[in-house]
Structures are given as structure tokens and as C-alpha cells.
mmCIF file of C-alpha atoms in Angstrom:
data_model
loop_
_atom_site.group_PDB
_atom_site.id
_atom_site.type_symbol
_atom_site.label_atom_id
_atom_site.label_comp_id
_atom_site.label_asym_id
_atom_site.label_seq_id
_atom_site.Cartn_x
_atom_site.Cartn_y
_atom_site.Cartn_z
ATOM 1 C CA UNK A 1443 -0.164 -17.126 22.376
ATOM 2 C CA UNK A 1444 0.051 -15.113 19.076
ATOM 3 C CA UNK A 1445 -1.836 -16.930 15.713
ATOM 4 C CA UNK A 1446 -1.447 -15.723 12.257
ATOM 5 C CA UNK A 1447 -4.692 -16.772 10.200
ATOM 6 C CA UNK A 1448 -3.556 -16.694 5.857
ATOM 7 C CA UNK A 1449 -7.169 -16.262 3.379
ATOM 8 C CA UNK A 1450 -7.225 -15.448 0.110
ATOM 9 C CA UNK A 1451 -5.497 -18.542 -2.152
ATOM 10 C CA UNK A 1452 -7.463 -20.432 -4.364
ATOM 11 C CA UNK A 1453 -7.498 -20.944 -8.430
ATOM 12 C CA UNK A 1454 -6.478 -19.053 -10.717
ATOM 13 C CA UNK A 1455 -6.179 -18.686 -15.007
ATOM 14 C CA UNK A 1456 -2.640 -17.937 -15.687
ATOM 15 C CA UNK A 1457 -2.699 -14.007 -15.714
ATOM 16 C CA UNK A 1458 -5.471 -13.903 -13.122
ATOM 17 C CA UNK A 1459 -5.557 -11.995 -9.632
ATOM 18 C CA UNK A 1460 -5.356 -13.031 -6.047
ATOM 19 C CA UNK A 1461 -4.802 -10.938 -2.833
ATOM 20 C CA UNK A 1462 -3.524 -12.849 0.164
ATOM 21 C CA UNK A 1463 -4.330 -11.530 3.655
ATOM 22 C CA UNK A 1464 -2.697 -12.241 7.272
ATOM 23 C CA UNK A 1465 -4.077 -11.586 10.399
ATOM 24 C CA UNK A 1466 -2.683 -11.585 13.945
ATOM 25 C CA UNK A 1467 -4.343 -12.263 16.888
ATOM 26 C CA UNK A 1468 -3.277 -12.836 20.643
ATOM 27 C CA UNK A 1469 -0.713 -11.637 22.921
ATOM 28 C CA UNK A 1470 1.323 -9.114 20.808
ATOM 29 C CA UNK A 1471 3.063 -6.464 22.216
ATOM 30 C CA UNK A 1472 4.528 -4.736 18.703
ATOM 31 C CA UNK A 1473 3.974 -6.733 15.663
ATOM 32 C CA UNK A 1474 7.283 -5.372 13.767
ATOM 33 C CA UNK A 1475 8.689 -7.097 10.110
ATOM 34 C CA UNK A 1476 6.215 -9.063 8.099
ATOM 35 C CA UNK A 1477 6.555 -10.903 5.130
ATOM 36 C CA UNK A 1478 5.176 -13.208 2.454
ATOM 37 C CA UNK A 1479 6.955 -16.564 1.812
ATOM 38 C CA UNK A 1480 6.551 -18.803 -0.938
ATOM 39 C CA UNK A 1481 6.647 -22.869 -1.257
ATOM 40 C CA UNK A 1482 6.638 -24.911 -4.800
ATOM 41 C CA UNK A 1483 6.125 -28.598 -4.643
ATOM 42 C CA UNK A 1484 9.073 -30.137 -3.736
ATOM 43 C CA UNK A 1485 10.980 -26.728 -3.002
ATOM 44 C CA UNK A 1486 12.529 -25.066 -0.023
ATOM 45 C CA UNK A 1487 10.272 -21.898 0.974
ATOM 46 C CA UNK A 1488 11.576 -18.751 -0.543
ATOM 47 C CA UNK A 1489 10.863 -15.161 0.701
ATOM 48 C CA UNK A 1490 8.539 -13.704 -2.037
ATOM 49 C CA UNK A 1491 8.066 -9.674 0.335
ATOM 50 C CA UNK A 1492 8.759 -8.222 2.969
ATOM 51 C CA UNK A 1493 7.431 -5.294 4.778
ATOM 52 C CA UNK A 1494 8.470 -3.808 7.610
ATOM 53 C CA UNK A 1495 6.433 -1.977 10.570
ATOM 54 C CA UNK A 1496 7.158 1.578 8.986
ATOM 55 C CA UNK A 1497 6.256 0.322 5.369
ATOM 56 C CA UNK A 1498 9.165 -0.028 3.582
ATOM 57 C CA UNK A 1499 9.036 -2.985 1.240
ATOM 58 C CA UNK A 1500 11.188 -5.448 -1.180
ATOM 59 C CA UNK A 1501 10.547 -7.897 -3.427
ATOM 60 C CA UNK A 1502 12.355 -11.467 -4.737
ATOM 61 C CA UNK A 1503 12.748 -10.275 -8.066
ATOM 62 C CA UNK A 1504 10.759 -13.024 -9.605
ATOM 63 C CA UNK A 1505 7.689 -11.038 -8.257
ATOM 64 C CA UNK A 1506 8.961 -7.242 -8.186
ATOM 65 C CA UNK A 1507 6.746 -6.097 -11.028
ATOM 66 C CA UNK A 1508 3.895 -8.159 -10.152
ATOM 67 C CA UNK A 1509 3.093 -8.707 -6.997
ATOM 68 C CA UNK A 1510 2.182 -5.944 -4.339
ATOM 69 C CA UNK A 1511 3.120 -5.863 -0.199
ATOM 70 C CA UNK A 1512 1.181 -4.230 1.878
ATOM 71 C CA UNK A 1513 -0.242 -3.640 5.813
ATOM 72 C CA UNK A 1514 -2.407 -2.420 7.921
ATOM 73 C CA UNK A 1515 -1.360 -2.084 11.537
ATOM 74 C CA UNK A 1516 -4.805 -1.228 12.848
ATOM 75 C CA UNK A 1517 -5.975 -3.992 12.070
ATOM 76 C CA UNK A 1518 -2.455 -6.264 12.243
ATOM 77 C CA UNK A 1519 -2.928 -7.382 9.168
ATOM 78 C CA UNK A 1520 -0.017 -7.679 6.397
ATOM 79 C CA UNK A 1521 -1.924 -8.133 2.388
ATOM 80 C CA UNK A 1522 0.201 -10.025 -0.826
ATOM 81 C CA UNK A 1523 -2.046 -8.483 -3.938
ATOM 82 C CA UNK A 1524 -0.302 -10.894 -7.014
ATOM 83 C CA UNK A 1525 -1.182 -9.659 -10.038
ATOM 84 C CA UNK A 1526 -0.280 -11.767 -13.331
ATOM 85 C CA UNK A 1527 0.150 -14.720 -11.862
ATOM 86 C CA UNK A 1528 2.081 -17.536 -13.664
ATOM 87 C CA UNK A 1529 1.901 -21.343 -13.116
ATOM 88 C CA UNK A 1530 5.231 -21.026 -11.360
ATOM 89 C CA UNK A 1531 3.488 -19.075 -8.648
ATOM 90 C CA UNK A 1532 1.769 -22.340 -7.639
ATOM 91 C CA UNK A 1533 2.467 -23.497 -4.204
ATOM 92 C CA UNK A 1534 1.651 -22.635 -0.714
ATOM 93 C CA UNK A 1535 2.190 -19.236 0.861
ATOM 94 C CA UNK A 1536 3.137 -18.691 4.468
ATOM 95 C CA UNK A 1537 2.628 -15.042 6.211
ATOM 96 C CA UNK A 1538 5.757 -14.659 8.502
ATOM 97 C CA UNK A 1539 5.524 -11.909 11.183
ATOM 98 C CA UNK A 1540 7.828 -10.432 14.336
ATOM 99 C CA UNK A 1541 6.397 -9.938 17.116
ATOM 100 C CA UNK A 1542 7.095 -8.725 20.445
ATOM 101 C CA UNK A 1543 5.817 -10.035 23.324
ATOM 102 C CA UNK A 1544 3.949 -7.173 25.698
ATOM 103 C CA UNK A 1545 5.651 -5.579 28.002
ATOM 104 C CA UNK A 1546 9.223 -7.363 27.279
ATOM 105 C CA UNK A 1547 12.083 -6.818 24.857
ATOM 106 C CA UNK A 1548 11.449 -10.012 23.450
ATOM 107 C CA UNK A 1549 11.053 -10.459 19.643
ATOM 108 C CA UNK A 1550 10.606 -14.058 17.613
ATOM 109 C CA UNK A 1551 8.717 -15.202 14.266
ATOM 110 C CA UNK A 1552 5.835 -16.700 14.330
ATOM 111 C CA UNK A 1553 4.405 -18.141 10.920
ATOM 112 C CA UNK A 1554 1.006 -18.759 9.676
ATOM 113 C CA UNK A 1555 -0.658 -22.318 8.482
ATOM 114 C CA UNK A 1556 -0.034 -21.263 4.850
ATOM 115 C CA UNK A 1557 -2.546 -20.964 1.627
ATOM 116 C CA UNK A 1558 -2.538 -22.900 -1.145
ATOM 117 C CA UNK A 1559 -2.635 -20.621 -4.446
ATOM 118 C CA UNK A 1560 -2.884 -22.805 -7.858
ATOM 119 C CA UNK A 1561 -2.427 -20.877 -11.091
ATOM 120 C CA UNK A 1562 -3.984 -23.357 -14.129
ATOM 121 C CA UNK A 1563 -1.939 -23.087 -17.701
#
């Protein structure tokens, strides 16, 4: 069983702060891609960064000169620092990650509960 475990949303001021953290836990052989994902009320969920296992990142352009994708593969942990956050950015963020399973060639996603992040006018 692999679990991803999101902290880090909360309220914010319009032009406020928040860093988002993922964790994985469990049976993971290689934890490859992760990524960020992003759902407004009432919206489909939208891929807000990516990241993959060497480092290499990109960005929905909405957030490009904002928002900051990073990881830490001691620790299997993937990190969304958002920086001038609008009220747009409201909604609930999911951490996505591929994983394979130990000693296989097997790769899936597995997704996280998702964090609520509120950004007041």
C-alpha cells in the first residue's frame, strides 16, 4: 500500500504565502513523476506542476511566475511554495505521484486526499 499525506493549505490575504507539502509512505519501489494538481469549486482538476524524479519542472502558465515545484527524494516528499496568491487560487490541491512498485516494472498514480487552500479578497 503506498499513501500520499498533503499539509500546508489553509487561509490566506490575497498576495499572501503558502507552501504545500506531500509525503509518501509505504511500499514504493521508485517514486518517479510528481505533481501538484489544482481543483476550483465546481471545476475539473487542472495540473498546476510537475516535477519529475531528476528535477526538471513546468508550470500551467497561470502559476509560472508564482508558484514554485520542488522535491526531496530523501525524504519522498514533493513541496508547491505559491507565492502571490490570488482568490482564483482557491480550491483544493491534490499531490499526484508515480510510483513503482518494489522489485517489479510496474508503475501507476497514486493521489493524495487533497488540501484545501482559501485565498480571502
Amino acid at each position: 500500500q503506498v499513501q500520499l499525506v498533503e499539509s500546508g493549505g489553509g487561509l490566506v490575504q490575497s498576495g499572501g504565502s503558502l507552501r504545500l507539502s506531500c509525503t509518501a509512505s509505504g511500499s514504493i519501489g521508485i517514486l518517479n513523476d510528481m505533481g501538484w494538481f489544482h481543483q476550483a469549486p465546481g471545476l475539473q482538476r487542472e495540473l498546476v506542476a510537475h516535477i519529475t524524479s531528476g528535477g526538471g519542472t513546468r508550470y500551467n502558465a497561470s502559476v509560472a511566475d508564482r508558484f514554485i515545484i520542488s522535491r526531496d527524494n530523501a525524504k519522498k516528499s514533493a513541496y508547491l511554495q505559491m507565492n502571490n496568491l490570488k482568490p482564483e487560487d482557491t480550491g483544493v490541491y491534490y499531490c499526484l505521484a508515480n510510483i513503482r512498485s518494489p522489485g517489479t516494472f510496474e508503475s501507476r498514480n497514486y493521489w493524495g486526499q487533497g488540501t484545501q487552500v482559501t485565498v480571502a479578497v
